[in-house]
């Protein structure tokens, strides 16, 4: 069994030396260290540390926040460790230890809670979108033309006072925007919810 240590700090003004010393004292045979934000998904030294793990090896960190930026990130990393048939330990977070039955149980529960949280967020987001649409809130791309511009363009086109190209130049939009609006006819000038501040424009 080989213990692979991983140390990380977020900025150049910090040092990994304290972490490296703690990892060595805990029996790390090899240490990968880097300066990188926890939000980065392409932490090269972490990837190297996981890659060298073999069956029965252990990935060791001083604290969980040195390894992952979120519960989902932690679980993804631990999944990669499990695929390598290796274990994981955190010196500070004693419960996060996949080399013990109790630690594996705790992380399994954590994974279940994270999945439950993800489903709740998805459900709330979906419900919120339905409610917004019911209120007439436009959920599409940013507006290109205001309601008055649409009315002006449709009137000019219907009276033959300007071409679609003329109106596109006047309002500084693509001609395709004017073309689609013309196909919709009067409905394009005052669709439901057009009085809502987020719905006063039409997307390109």
Short mmCIF file of C-alpha atoms in Angstrom, two decimals:
data_model
loop_
_atom_site.label_atom_id
_atom_site.label_comp_id
_atom_site.label_asym_id
_atom_site.label_seq_id
_atom_site.Cartn_x
_atom_site.Cartn_y
_atom_site.Cartn_z
CA UNK A 1 0.00 0.00 0.00
CA UNK A 2 1.21 3.48 -0.93
CA UNK A 3 -0.14 6.66 0.66
CA UNK A 4 -0.43 9.50 -1.86
CA UNK A 5 -0.75 12.95 -0.31
CA UNK A 6 -2.40 15.92 -1.98
CA UNK A 7 -1.95 19.53 -0.85
CA UNK A 8 -3.44 22.69 -2.32
CA UNK A 9 -3.61 26.42 -1.65
CA UNK A 10 -5.66 28.94 -3.57
CA UNK A 11 -3.28 31.88 -4.10
CA UNK A 12 0.39 32.64 -4.59
CA UNK A 13 0.48 34.34 -1.22
CA UNK A 14 -0.11 31.04 0.57
CA UNK A 15 2.19 28.05 1.02
CA UNK A 16 1.62 24.31 0.95
CA UNK A 17 4.50 23.58 3.33
CA UNK A 18 2.34 23.16 6.44
CA UNK A 19 0.09 20.73 4.59
CA UNK A 20 3.05 18.79 3.22
CA UNK A 21 4.56 18.45 6.68
CA UNK A 22 1.26 17.17 8.09
CA UNK A 23 0.90 14.68 5.26
CA UNK A 24 4.44 13.41 5.69
CA UNK A 25 3.92 13.03 9.44
CA UNK A 26 0.81 10.98 8.68
CA UNK A 27 2.79 8.60 6.48
CA UNK A 28 2.48 9.99 2.97
CA UNK A 29 4.98 8.28 0.66
CA UNK A 30 4.54 10.79 -2.14
CA UNK A 31 2.94 14.23 -2.21
CA UNK A 32 1.38 16.18 -5.06
CA UNK A 33 0.97 19.90 -4.34
CA UNK A 34 -0.29 22.87 -6.31
CA UNK A 35 -1.52 26.44 -6.20
CA UNK A 36 -4.98 26.46 -7.73
CA UNK A 37 -8.48 27.66 -7.00
CA UNK A 38 -10.82 25.03 -5.65
CA UNK A 39 -13.29 26.09 -8.34
CA UNK A 40 -10.97 24.86 -11.09
CA UNK A 41 -11.92 21.48 -12.52
CA UNK A 42 -8.59 20.92 -14.26
CA UNK A 43 -6.27 20.78 -11.25
CA UNK A 44 -3.30 19.03 -12.83
CA UNK A 45 -1.57 17.81 -9.67
CA UNK A 46 -4.80 16.35 -8.31
CA UNK A 47 -5.32 14.53 -11.60
CA UNK A 48 -1.78 13.14 -11.35
CA UNK A 49 -2.34 12.04 -7.75
CA UNK A 50 -5.51 10.14 -8.67
CA UNK A 51 -3.86 8.66 -11.76
CA UNK A 52 -1.01 7.03 -9.81
CA UNK A 53 -3.35 5.37 -7.31
CA UNK A 54 -3.36 1.61 -7.42
CA UNK A 55 -5.34 -1.10 -5.69
CA UNK A 56 -5.10 -0.70 -1.93
CA UNK A 57 -3.41 2.72 -2.07
CA UNK A 58 -4.77 5.69 -0.13
CA UNK A 59 -5.27 9.30 -1.20
CA UNK A 60 -4.60 11.51 1.84
CA UNK A 61 -5.45 15.20 2.40
CA UNK A 62 -5.26 17.44 5.45
CA UNK A 63 -8.82 18.75 5.05
CA UNK A 64 -11.72 18.12 2.68
CA UNK A 65 -11.73 21.74 1.50
CA UNK A 66 -8.21 21.20 0.13
CA UNK A 67 -9.63 18.52 -2.15
CA UNK A 68 -13.09 19.61 -3.25
CA UNK A 69 -15.11 22.81 -3.65
CA UNK A 70 -18.53 21.20 -3.12
CA UNK A 71 -20.22 17.99 -2.07
CA UNK A 72 -20.75 17.00 -5.70
CA UNK A 73 -17.11 17.70 -6.53
CA UNK A 74 -16.01 15.59 -3.54
CA UNK A 75 -18.19 12.68 -4.56
CA UNK A 76 -16.92 12.81 -8.15
CA UNK A 77 -13.30 12.70 -6.95
CA UNK A 78 -14.01 9.87 -4.52
CA UNK A 79 -15.69 7.96 -7.33
CA UNK A 80 -12.47 8.20 -9.36
CA UNK A 81 -10.54 6.97 -6.30
CA UNK A 82 -12.94 4.04 -5.92
CA UNK A 83 -12.55 3.12 -9.60
CA UNK A 84 -8.80 2.81 -8.92
CA UNK A 85 -9.73 0.45 -6.03
CA UNK A 86 -7.99 2.84 -3.67
CA UNK A 87 -9.07 4.46 -0.42
CA UNK A 88 -9.34 8.01 0.85
CA UNK A 89 -8.64 9.73 4.17
CA UNK A 90 -8.79 13.28 5.52
CA UNK A 91 -6.67 14.08 8.57
CA UNK A 92 -9.07 16.71 9.88
CA UNK A 93 -12.37 15.14 8.84
CA UNK A 94 -12.11 11.74 10.49
CA UNK A 95 -15.51 10.58 9.27
CA UNK A 96 -14.35 10.90 5.64
CA UNK A 97 -12.34 7.69 5.58
CA UNK A 98 -13.19 5.09 2.96
CA UNK A 99 -10.67 2.67 4.44
CA UNK A 100 -13.13 1.98 7.27
CA UNK A 101 -16.66 0.59 7.23
CA UNK A 102 -17.96 3.57 9.19
CA UNK A 103 -16.34 6.05 6.80
CA UNK A 104 -17.75 4.29 3.73
CA UNK A 105 -21.21 4.38 5.31
CA UNK A 106 -20.96 8.10 6.06
CA UNK A 107 -19.89 8.91 2.51
CA UNK A 108 -22.67 6.75 1.09
CA UNK A 109 -25.18 8.73 3.17
CA UNK A 110 -23.56 11.97 2.00
CA UNK A 111 -23.95 10.85 -1.60
CA UNK A 112 -27.62 10.11 -1.04
CA UNK A 113 -28.21 13.52 0.52
CA UNK A 114 -26.41 15.25 -2.34
CA UNK A 115 -28.59 13.44 -4.88
CA UNK A 116 -31.71 14.34 -2.90
CA UNK A 117 -30.62 17.99 -2.82
CA UNK A 118 -29.97 17.97 -6.57
CA UNK A 119 -33.47 16.61 -7.25
CA UNK A 120 -35.04 19.24 -4.98
CA UNK A 121 -33.20 22.03 -6.79
CA UNK A 122 -34.27 20.63 -10.17
CA UNK A 123 -37.89 20.38 -9.03
CA UNK A 124 -37.90 23.95 -7.66
CA UNK A 125 -36.28 25.28 -10.84
CA UNK A 126 -38.80 23.52 -13.07
CA UNK A 127 -41.72 24.72 -10.93
CA UNK A 128 -40.37 28.26 -11.00
CA UNK A 129 -40.13 28.23 -14.80
CA UNK A 130 -43.73 27.02 -15.14
CA UNK A 131 -44.96 29.75 -12.79
CA UNK A 132 -42.98 32.40 -14.65
CA UNK A 133 -44.38 31.27 -18.01
CA UNK A 134 -47.90 31.29 -16.54
CA UNK A 135 -47.34 34.95 -15.60
CA UNK A 136 -46.26 35.69 -19.15
CA UNK A 137 -42.58 36.12 -18.37
CA UNK A 138 -40.45 35.63 -21.45
CA UNK A 139 -37.85 32.91 -20.77
CA UNK A 140 -36.00 33.12 -24.06
CA UNK A 141 -33.02 35.10 -25.29
CA UNK A 142 -32.51 38.83 -24.64
CA UNK A 143 -34.85 41.18 -26.49
CA UNK A 144 -33.96 42.77 -29.81
CA UNK A 145 -36.94 45.07 -30.34
CA UNK A 146 -39.25 46.86 -27.95
CA UNK A 147 -43.00 46.56 -28.29
CA UNK A 148 -43.22 50.02 -29.87
CA UNK A 149 -40.48 49.14 -32.37
CA UNK A 150 -42.35 46.00 -33.36
CA UNK A 151 -45.55 47.96 -33.84
CA UNK A 152 -43.75 50.60 -35.89
CA UNK A 153 -42.06 47.99 -38.07
CA UNK A 154 -45.26 46.03 -38.69
CA UNK A 155 -47.16 49.20 -39.59
CA UNK A 156 -44.45 50.35 -42.01
CA UNK A 157 -44.32 46.93 -43.66
CA UNK A 158 -48.10 46.62 -43.96
CA UNK A 159 -48.37 50.09 -45.56
CA UNK A 160 -45.49 49.39 -47.92
CA UNK A 161 -43.54 52.34 -46.53
CA UNK A 162 -40.37 50.28 -46.01
CA UNK A 163 -38.88 46.91 -46.80
CA UNK A 164 -37.73 44.34 -44.28
CA UNK A 165 -34.13 45.32 -45.04
CA UNK A 166 -34.99 48.99 -44.38
CA UNK A 167 -36.49 48.18 -40.99
CA UNK A 168 -33.55 45.94 -40.08
CA UNK A 169 -31.14 48.81 -40.78
CA UNK A 170 -33.32 51.29 -38.89
CA UNK A 171 -33.36 49.19 -35.73
CA UNK A 172 -29.90 47.73 -36.19
CA UNK A 173 -30.99 44.07 -36.15
CA UNK A 174 -30.65 41.16 -38.54
CA UNK A 175 -33.17 41.07 -41.36
CA UNK A 176 -34.17 37.59 -40.18
CA UNK A 177 -35.54 39.22 -37.01
CA UNK A 178 -37.84 41.43 -39.05
CA UNK A 179 -38.76 38.52 -41.33
CA UNK A 180 -39.83 36.29 -38.44
CA UNK A 181 -41.80 39.12 -36.89
CA UNK A 182 -43.57 39.81 -40.20
CA UNK A 183 -44.59 36.16 -40.49
CA UNK A 184 -46.17 36.29 -37.03
CA UNK A 185 -48.10 39.41 -37.96
CA UNK A 186 -49.92 41.49 -35.31
CA UNK A 187 -49.36 38.82 -32.68
CA UNK A 188 -45.64 39.67 -32.71
CA UNK A 189 -46.36 43.22 -31.58
CA UNK A 190 -48.33 42.37 -28.44
CA UNK A 191 -47.93 38.80 -27.32
CA UNK A 192 -49.20 37.80 -23.84
CA UNK A 193 -47.07 39.24 -21.06
CA UNK A 194 -45.72 42.08 -23.21
CA UNK A 195 -46.41 44.53 -20.40
CA UNK A 196 -44.03 42.59 -18.14
CA UNK A 197 -40.63 44.26 -17.89
CA UNK A 198 -38.92 41.03 -18.85
CA UNK A 199 -41.20 40.51 -21.85
CA UNK A 200 -41.19 43.87 -23.59
CA UNK A 201 -38.79 42.75 -26.32
CA UNK A 202 -38.60 40.05 -28.88
CA UNK A 203 -35.61 37.73 -29.20
CA UNK A 204 -33.56 37.47 -32.34
#
